Short mmCIF file of C-alpha atoms (C1' of nucleotides) in Angstrom, two decimals:
data_model
loop_
_atom_site.label_atom_id
_atom_site.label_comp_id
_atom_site.label_asym_id
_atom_site.label_seq_id
_atom_site.Cartn_x
_atom_site.Cartn_y
_atom_site.Cartn_z
CA MET A 1 14.71 -58.36 27.97
CA SER A 2 15.55 -62.41 27.76
CA SER A 3 12.27 -64.18 26.62
CA LEU A 4 13.24 -65.60 22.82
CA ASN A 5 13.45 -69.64 22.31
CA LEU A 6 16.42 -70.82 21.71
CA THR A 7 16.65 -72.30 18.00
CA PRO A 8 19.58 -74.80 17.81
CA THR A 9 21.20 -71.96 16.05
CA SER A 10 21.10 -70.02 19.66
CA ILE A 11 23.06 -73.31 21.04
CA ILE A 12 25.68 -73.65 18.34
CA VAL A 13 26.09 -69.54 19.12
CA LEU A 14 26.21 -69.98 23.04
CA GLY A 15 27.86 -73.34 22.90
CA LEU A 16 31.18 -72.50 20.72
CA VAL A 17 31.43 -68.92 22.36
CA GLU A 18 31.74 -71.21 26.17
CA LEU A 19 34.02 -72.87 24.04
CA ALA A 20 36.28 -70.35 22.49
CA GLY A 21 35.77 -67.31 26.45
CA GLU A 22 35.39 -65.39 23.61
CA ALA A 23 34.68 -65.18 20.09
CA THR A 24 34.15 -62.70 17.07
CA PRO A 25 31.36 -63.72 14.41
CA TYR A 26 34.18 -65.13 12.29
CA ALA A 27 35.85 -66.64 15.34
CA MET A 28 32.69 -68.92 15.86
CA LYS A 29 31.40 -69.39 12.16
CA GLN A 30 35.24 -71.16 12.07
CA GLY A 31 34.87 -73.13 15.00
CA ALA A 32 31.74 -74.19 13.60
CA ALA A 33 32.97 -75.98 10.52
CA ALA A 34 35.72 -77.16 12.66
CA SER A 35 33.14 -78.68 15.17
CA VAL A 36 29.38 -79.07 14.72
CA GLY A 37 30.03 -78.69 11.06
CA GLY A 38 29.97 -81.99 9.90
CA PHE A 39 26.41 -82.89 11.04
CA TRP A 40 24.81 -79.47 11.11
CA THR A 41 25.90 -75.98 9.24
CA LEU A 42 24.77 -72.24 9.48
CA GLN A 43 24.54 -69.62 7.26
CA HIS A 44 27.95 -67.18 7.47
CA ALA A 45 25.01 -64.24 7.91
CA GLN A 46 23.78 -65.78 11.17
CA PHE A 47 26.78 -65.82 13.47
CA TYR A 48 26.46 -62.07 12.48
CA THR A 49 22.47 -62.07 13.16
CA GLU A 50 22.28 -64.22 16.11
CA PRO A 51 24.65 -63.43 18.39
CA GLU A 52 22.66 -59.72 17.75
CA ARG A 53 19.92 -61.60 19.28
CA LEU A 54 21.35 -63.14 22.66
CA ALA A 55 23.55 -59.80 23.09
CA ALA A 56 19.33 -58.34 22.51
CA ALA A 57 18.43 -60.99 25.20
CA GLY A 58 21.23 -60.35 27.61
CA LEU A 59 22.88 -63.68 26.82
CA LEU A 60 25.72 -62.75 25.46
CA GLU A 61 27.57 -58.85 26.01
CA GLU A 62 28.66 -57.63 22.84
CA LYS A 63 31.95 -55.59 22.63
CA ARG A 64 33.37 -53.25 20.52
CA GLU A 65 37.07 -52.95 19.01
CA ARG A 66 38.24 -49.67 19.18
CA GLY A 67 40.38 -49.23 16.66
CA GLY A 68 41.74 -51.04 13.19
CA ARG A 69 38.67 -53.52 12.44
CA ARG A 70 36.04 -52.64 15.33
CA ARG A 71 35.59 -56.22 15.54
CA LYS A 72 32.54 -57.44 17.41
CA LEU A 73 33.40 -59.68 20.39
CA TYR A 74 30.91 -62.04 22.17
CA LYS A 75 31.03 -62.62 25.06
CA LEU A 76 28.83 -64.97 27.44
CA THR A 77 26.65 -63.53 30.50
CA THR A 78 25.79 -65.49 33.96
CA ALA A 79 22.29 -65.11 32.21
CA GLY A 80 23.76 -66.78 28.68
CA ALA A 81 25.81 -69.24 31.10
CA LYS A 82 23.04 -70.50 33.05
CA ALA A 83 20.63 -70.38 30.06
CA LEU A 84 22.99 -72.73 27.98
CA GLU A 85 23.50 -74.80 31.50
CA ARG A 86 20.00 -75.66 31.80
CA TRP A 87 19.56 -76.59 28.05
CA ARG A 88 21.99 -79.05 28.34
CA ALA A 89 20.79 -80.60 31.47
CA GLU A 90 17.60 -81.41 29.64
CA PRO A 91 17.36 -84.26 28.34
CA THR A 92 15.44 -84.42 25.34
CA ALA A 93 12.85 -87.04 23.45
CA GLU A 94 12.69 -84.70 19.80
CA LEU A 95 13.39 -87.25 17.06
CA THR A 96 15.86 -86.52 14.24
CA GLU A 97 13.46 -86.12 11.23
CA LEU A 98 14.88 -87.68 8.06
CA ARG A 99 14.55 -84.69 5.62
CA ASP A 100 16.38 -86.23 2.54
CA PRO A 101 15.94 -84.53 -0.12
CA GLY A 102 17.00 -87.91 -2.35
CA LEU A 103 14.84 -90.17 -0.38
CA LEU A 104 12.11 -87.25 -1.20
CA LYS A 105 12.52 -88.22 -4.81
CA LEU A 106 12.21 -91.88 -3.58
CA PHE A 107 9.12 -91.65 -2.47
CA PHE A 108 7.25 -89.25 -5.36
CA GLY A 109 8.23 -91.96 -8.10
CA ALA A 110 12.05 -91.23 -8.98
CA ASP A 111 13.65 -93.55 -10.30
CA PRO A 112 16.08 -95.73 -8.67
CA ARG A 113 19.76 -96.66 -10.13
CA PRO A 114 20.40 -93.51 -11.42
CA LEU A 115 19.77 -91.46 -7.76
CA ALA A 116 21.46 -94.51 -6.08
CA GLU A 117 24.55 -93.55 -7.78
CA VAL A 118 25.40 -90.13 -7.49
CA GLN A 119 24.12 -90.14 -3.64
CA VAL A 120 26.73 -93.69 -3.10
CA GLU A 121 29.08 -91.23 -4.22
CA ALA A 122 28.28 -88.16 -2.02
CA HIS A 123 27.91 -90.22 1.49
CA ARG A 124 30.66 -92.35 0.30
CA SER A 125 33.17 -88.99 0.69
CA LYS A 126 30.83 -87.77 3.63
CA LEU A 127 31.66 -90.70 5.51
CA ALA A 128 35.41 -90.86 4.38
CA GLU A 129 36.16 -86.91 5.83
CA TYR A 130 34.19 -88.50 9.40
CA GLU A 131 37.09 -91.39 9.46
CA GLU A 132 39.66 -88.98 9.07
CA LEU A 133 38.59 -86.30 11.86
CA ARG A 134 37.97 -89.81 13.88
CA ALA A 135 41.36 -90.81 13.02
CA ALA A 136 42.86 -87.80 13.03
CA ASP A 137 41.15 -86.84 17.12
CA PRO A 138 43.97 -87.29 19.60
CA GLY A 139 40.89 -88.79 22.00
CA ASP A 140 41.31 -86.84 24.80
CA GLY A 141 39.07 -83.82 25.08
CA PRO A 142 35.70 -83.41 26.01
CA ARG A 143 33.58 -86.52 24.78
CA GLY A 144 30.74 -84.79 23.11
CA PRO A 145 32.35 -84.63 19.73
CA TRP A 146 34.00 -87.41 20.13
CA LEU A 147 30.32 -89.33 20.23
CA ALA A 148 28.47 -87.02 17.96
CA LEU A 149 31.04 -87.99 15.39
CA ASP A 150 30.67 -91.47 16.27
CA ALA A 151 26.53 -91.03 15.39
CA GLY A 152 27.57 -89.57 12.09
CA ILE A 153 29.82 -92.00 10.81
CA ALA A 154 27.18 -95.18 11.79
CA HIS A 155 24.91 -93.35 10.02
CA ALA A 156 26.55 -92.21 6.90
CA ARG A 157 27.31 -96.50 7.11
CA GLU A 158 24.02 -97.11 6.84
CA TRP A 159 23.33 -94.92 4.07
CA VAL A 160 25.95 -95.80 2.28
CA ARG A 161 24.66 -99.14 2.43
CA TYR A 162 21.42 -98.72 1.61
CA TRP A 163 22.35 -97.15 -1.64
CA SER A 164 24.31 -99.14 -2.68
CA LYS A 165 21.53 -101.93 -2.52
CA LEU A 166 19.85 -99.65 -4.27
CA ALA A 167 22.33 -98.70 -7.41
CA GLU A 168 22.81 -102.46 -7.75
CA GLU A 169 19.51 -104.38 -8.48
CA MET B 1 4.68 -65.86 -13.36
CA SER B 2 6.26 -69.75 -12.99
CA SER B 3 10.48 -68.52 -11.54
CA LEU B 4 9.86 -69.53 -8.27
CA ASN B 5 12.16 -72.16 -6.25
CA LEU B 6 10.94 -75.36 -5.88
CA THR B 7 10.75 -76.48 -2.07
CA PRO B 8 10.78 -80.16 -0.71
CA THR B 9 6.98 -77.99 1.13
CA SER B 10 6.35 -77.36 -2.68
CA ILE B 11 7.42 -81.04 -3.87
CA ILE B 12 5.22 -82.76 -1.34
CA VAL B 13 2.19 -80.54 -2.16
CA LEU B 14 3.21 -80.93 -5.90
CA GLY B 15 3.64 -85.20 -5.24
CA LEU B 16 0.57 -85.62 -2.79
CA VAL B 17 -1.80 -83.30 -5.89
CA GLU B 18 -1.00 -85.84 -8.26
CA LEU B 19 -1.38 -89.02 -6.23
CA ALA B 20 -4.26 -87.64 -5.64
CA GLY B 21 -5.64 -86.14 -8.78
CA GLU B 22 -7.42 -83.16 -7.34
CA ALA B 23 -7.29 -81.96 -3.71
CA THR B 24 -8.23 -79.85 -1.12
CA PRO B 25 -5.74 -78.37 1.62
CA TYR B 26 -7.29 -80.81 4.44
CA ALA B 27 -6.86 -84.03 2.05
CA MET B 28 -3.03 -83.24 0.91
CA LYS B 29 -2.20 -82.74 5.37
CA GLN B 30 -4.24 -86.16 5.44
CA GLY B 31 -2.64 -87.74 2.52
CA ALA B 32 1.11 -86.80 4.18
CA ALA B 33 -0.03 -88.15 7.34
CA ALA B 34 -0.57 -91.25 6.26
CA SER B 35 2.18 -91.34 3.18
CA VAL B 36 5.86 -88.30 3.59
CA GLY B 37 4.66 -88.39 7.34
CA GLY B 38 6.71 -90.72 8.54
CA PHE B 39 9.44 -88.71 7.77
CA TRP B 40 8.96 -85.58 6.45
CA THR B 41 5.95 -83.11 8.36
CA LEU B 42 4.51 -80.33 7.29
CA GLN B 43 2.91 -77.46 9.11
CA HIS B 44 -1.08 -77.58 8.35
CA ALA B 45 -0.99 -73.92 7.52
CA GLN B 46 1.67 -74.61 4.60
CA PHE B 47 -0.40 -76.85 2.96
CA TYR B 48 -2.87 -73.76 2.47
CA THR B 49 -0.34 -71.37 2.02
CA GLU B 50 2.32 -73.14 -0.35
CA PRO B 51 -0.74 -74.26 -2.83
CA GLU B 52 -1.46 -70.96 -2.90
CA ARG B 53 2.53 -70.03 -4.18
CA LEU B 54 2.36 -72.83 -6.28
CA ALA B 55 -1.21 -71.30 -7.88
CA ALA B 56 0.12 -67.93 -8.28
CA ALA B 57 3.36 -69.81 -10.71
CA GLY B 58 1.20 -71.53 -12.42
CA LEU B 59 2.08 -74.93 -11.26
CA LEU B 60 -1.43 -75.69 -10.01
CA GLU B 61 -4.97 -75.41 -11.02
CA GLU B 62 -6.84 -73.30 -7.96
CA LYS B 63 -11.30 -73.87 -8.14
CA ARG B 64 -12.84 -72.84 -5.37
CA GLU B 65 -16.39 -74.71 -4.92
CA ARG B 66 -19.83 -73.13 -5.54
CA GLY B 67 -22.08 -74.44 -2.32
CA GLY B 68 -21.32 -75.53 1.31
CA ARG B 69 -17.92 -74.89 2.31
CA ARG B 70 -16.54 -72.53 -0.56
CA ARG B 71 -12.90 -74.84 -0.35
CA LYS B 72 -10.79 -74.53 -2.10
CA LEU B 73 -9.54 -77.63 -4.82
CA TYR B 74 -6.50 -78.09 -6.59
CA LYS B 75 -4.91 -79.91 -9.63
CA LEU B 76 -1.93 -79.85 -11.32
CA THR B 77 -1.50 -77.72 -14.40
CA THR B 78 -0.05 -79.35 -17.24
CA ALA B 79 3.52 -77.17 -16.31
CA GLY B 80 2.51 -77.98 -12.55
CA ALA B 81 2.98 -81.79 -13.87
CA LYS B 82 6.42 -80.81 -16.12
CA ALA B 83 8.06 -79.27 -13.64
CA LEU B 84 7.72 -82.19 -11.18
CA GLU B 85 8.12 -84.67 -13.14
CA ARG B 86 11.81 -82.57 -13.79
CA TRP B 87 13.26 -82.73 -10.42
CA ARG B 88 12.10 -86.77 -10.00
CA ALA B 89 14.00 -86.90 -13.69
CA GLU B 90 17.13 -84.66 -11.69
CA PRO B 91 19.44 -86.73 -9.52
CA THR B 92 20.35 -84.96 -6.65
CA ALA B 93 23.58 -85.39 -4.62
CA GLU B 94 22.60 -82.94 -2.02
CA LEU B 95 23.31 -85.20 1.65
CA THR B 96 20.67 -85.51 4.36
CA GLU B 97 22.26 -82.73 7.22
CA LEU B 98 22.04 -85.53 10.35
CA ARG B 99 19.94 -82.18 12.52
CA ASP B 100 19.66 -84.29 15.55
CA PRO B 101 18.90 -81.99 18.84
CA GLY B 102 19.92 -84.89 20.66
CA LEU B 103 23.02 -85.28 18.60
CA LEU B 104 23.57 -81.42 19.69
CA LYS B 105 22.91 -81.65 22.94
CA LEU B 106 25.56 -84.27 23.73
CA PHE B 107 28.33 -82.60 21.32
CA PHE B 108 27.78 -79.68 23.97
CA GLY B 109 28.31 -81.99 26.88
CA ALA B 110 25.29 -82.92 28.23
CA ASP B 111 25.07 -85.85 30.68
CA PRO B 112 25.15 -89.20 28.15
CA ARG B 113 22.61 -91.25 30.10
CA PRO B 114 19.60 -89.87 30.82
CA LEU B 115 19.59 -88.02 27.20
CA ALA B 116 20.28 -91.83 26.14
CA GLU B 117 17.42 -93.16 27.85
CA VAL B 118 14.72 -90.40 27.06
CA GLN B 119 16.07 -91.07 23.55
CA VAL B 120 16.30 -94.92 22.98
CA GLU B 121 12.76 -95.48 24.56
CA ALA B 122 12.22 -91.74 22.20
CA HIS B 123 13.17 -94.13 18.94
CA ARG B 124 12.07 -97.85 19.95
CA SER B 125 8.79 -96.85 19.49
CA LYS B 126 9.32 -94.73 16.30
CA LEU B 127 10.78 -98.01 15.31
CA ALA B 128 7.85 -99.98 15.86
CA GLU B 129 5.33 -97.54 13.89
CA TYR B 130 6.83 -98.32 11.24
CA GLU B 131 7.71 -102.15 11.36
CA GLU B 132 3.71 -101.94 12.09
CA LEU B 133 3.21 -99.71 8.76
CA ARG B 134 5.71 -102.05 6.78
CA ALA B 135 4.10 -104.83 8.22
CA ALA B 136 0.14 -103.31 7.23
CA ASP B 137 1.39 -102.54 3.52
CA PRO B 138 0.18 -105.16 1.09
CA GLY B 139 3.31 -104.41 -1.09
CA ASP B 140 1.93 -103.37 -4.72
CA GLY B 141 1.48 -100.03 -5.11
CA PRO B 142 4.19 -97.67 -5.84
CA ARG B 143 7.26 -99.08 -4.85
CA GLY B 144 8.62 -95.34 -3.82
CA PRO B 145 7.15 -95.45 -0.17
CA TRP B 146 8.21 -98.83 0.37
CA LEU B 147 11.59 -98.05 -0.27
CA ALA B 148 11.82 -94.78 1.51
CA LEU B 149 10.18 -96.27 4.71
CA ASP B 150 12.96 -98.86 4.38
CA ALA B 151 15.63 -96.33 4.87
CA GLY B 152 13.50 -95.32 8.13
CA ILE B 153 13.30 -98.40 9.47
CA ALA B 154 16.88 -98.41 9.59
CA HIS B 155 17.94 -95.57 10.23
CA ALA B 156 16.05 -95.64 13.01
CA ARG B 157 17.31 -98.89 14.18
CA GLU B 158 20.74 -97.28 14.20
CA TRP B 159 19.77 -94.98 16.47
CA VAL B 160 18.47 -97.86 18.68
CA ARG B 161 21.45 -99.03 18.88
CA TYR B 162 23.52 -95.83 19.63
CA TRP B 163 21.44 -94.28 22.45
CA SER B 164 21.19 -97.76 23.87
CA LYS B 165 25.28 -98.31 23.85
CA LEU B 166 25.03 -94.43 25.92
CA ALA B 167 22.70 -95.61 28.09
CA GLU B 168 23.91 -99.07 29.06
CA GLU B 169 27.45 -97.48 30.08
"C1'" DA C 1 -30.67 -77.32 19.38
"C1'" DC C 2 -26.15 -78.00 21.92
"C1'" DC C 3 -22.01 -79.16 22.04
"C1'" DG C 4 -17.47 -80.91 20.26
"C1'" DT C 5 -14.69 -81.82 16.68
"C1'" DC C 6 -13.78 -81.35 12.39
"C1'" DA C 7 -12.19 -78.71 8.96
"C1'" DT C 8 -10.73 -74.36 7.18
"C1'" DG C 9 -8.90 -70.41 6.23
"C1'" DT C 10 -5.78 -65.70 7.60
"C1'" DA C 11 -2.80 -62.91 9.55
"C1'" DA C 12 1.38 -61.38 12.30
"C1'" DT C 13 5.82 -62.80 13.19
"C1'" DC C 14 10.23 -64.39 12.95
"C1'" DG C 15 14.50 -66.90 11.52
"C1'" DG C 16 17.27 -68.30 7.84
"C1'" DT C 17 18.63 -67.20 3.19
"C1'" DT C 18 20.35 -65.00 -0.54
"C1'" DA C 19 22.69 -60.69 -1.88
"C1'" DC C 20 25.69 -56.76 -1.88
"C1'" DA C 21 28.65 -54.22 -0.27
"C1'" DT C 22 32.79 -53.10 1.64
"C1'" DG C 23 37.53 -53.11 4.94
"C1'" DA C 24 41.61 -55.75 5.82
"C1'" DT C 25 45.81 -58.51 5.18
"C1'" DT C 26 48.53 -61.29 2.32
"C1'" DC C 27 51.32 -62.53 -1.68
"C1'" DT C 28 53.84 -61.83 -6.23
"C1'" DA D 1 51.29 -51.35 -6.12
"C1'" DG D 2 48.06 -54.39 -7.10
"C1'" DA D 3 45.72 -58.89 -6.92
"C1'" DA D 4 43.62 -62.53 -4.58
"C1'" DT D 5 41.27 -64.01 -0.45
"C1'" DC D 6 40.04 -63.28 4.36
"C1'" DA D 7 37.47 -60.80 7.22
"C1'" DT D 8 33.62 -57.98 8.75
"C1'" DG D 9 28.92 -56.64 8.18
"C1'" DT D 10 23.96 -54.96 6.39
"C1'" DA D 11 19.69 -54.94 3.94
"C1'" DA D 12 15.86 -57.08 2.06
"C1'" DC D 13 13.06 -61.04 0.93
"C1'" DC D 14 10.54 -65.03 1.54
"C1'" DG D 15 9.35 -69.42 3.97
"C1'" DA D 16 7.84 -71.33 7.67
"C1'" DT D 17 5.67 -71.39 12.85
"C1'" DT D 18 2.10 -69.80 15.32
"C1'" DA D 19 -1.70 -67.39 16.17
"C1'" DC D 20 -6.26 -66.48 15.98
"C1'" DA D 21 -11.13 -66.91 13.95
"C1'" DT D 22 -14.80 -69.30 12.35
"C1'" DG D 23 -17.90 -72.80 10.03
"C1'" DA D 24 -19.68 -77.16 8.65
"C1'" DC D 25 -21.07 -81.33 10.17
"C1'" DG D 26 -22.38 -85.44 13.37
"C1'" DG D 27 -23.75 -87.23 17.60
"C1'" DT D 28 -26.82 -86.10 21.69
#
DNA sequence: ACCGTCATGTAATCGGTTACATGATTCT
DNA sequence: AGAATCATGTAACCGATTACATGACGGT
């Protein structure tokens, strides 16, 4: 049992289940969209397959509704809570890789101007979205999401700056 | 034939082959490390499997050395050159997702301080690496790589700023 | 001649994506 | 009652990662 490596996908599932206490795949999907969704998206199918994996490894407990939709409900096991906590306690030096499709085009010789125009637009609207989230945030509640959003905003701004400059040349 | 979708991996292989004219997987690996490597890394095995896929799709031509190592040599076919050009000509609105392991930890409640310390260190050294590359760049040659490096530097700086602030609280 | 490292490749596995399929609710 | 959308799940495929394995070359 319990020997699979925790991918980011695993963590997101565990983390969301922890926040919710108990959740169906669909609830996780909703939760993700409203929280990590800003900077990390998952395919909906993963909210069904990943919990299964985690349950098989003993990190989640699976319960099936008796009547009606017979949905699957997941909650953390003790092992699951521990695994998550261990992951959280261990700082990581791993870095983001800047895997940006636009940047890749630029790198391999695409014409900067038209690319930049499209990109500026896209990043602007993303930035606006973030700022709306920020404005809506009361500022109580856990600090993590707030901080992550902060990073998102800073980088979105940087992208807008970057592509704007290229668009104007 | 020729109906596979071009993943970023495909593009990197095609792009590197175009730059080199003709290349063995190992040469591509070296080429990648020295160029895109800054912001996009591939597993070495992919430099063997991906060209095979592309050859099967008619985008690369595979030639095998007769004597000695019997290495595989790849070069672009006309179809391959066209595919690459088409990709290059089409601007993309796709955005980076900010898939940062550190940020994920922060999001799910890791203690900011120790994490930030490790991250600052890592980003600092990455930044230094970039700046060295920048310093070494004579500034002639194609513009794409130069511009991409620019983005890398800007974002690395932003990360250093971000995590420094968190480390100091 | 031997050893270490550079170079080359294949195979197995696993996680992620895409596509399909269907059952509940809600709205008109 | 019917249509639309929300919710739920499975299966097949495909690309990426990991692990293994071996051959050539350069130095001692």
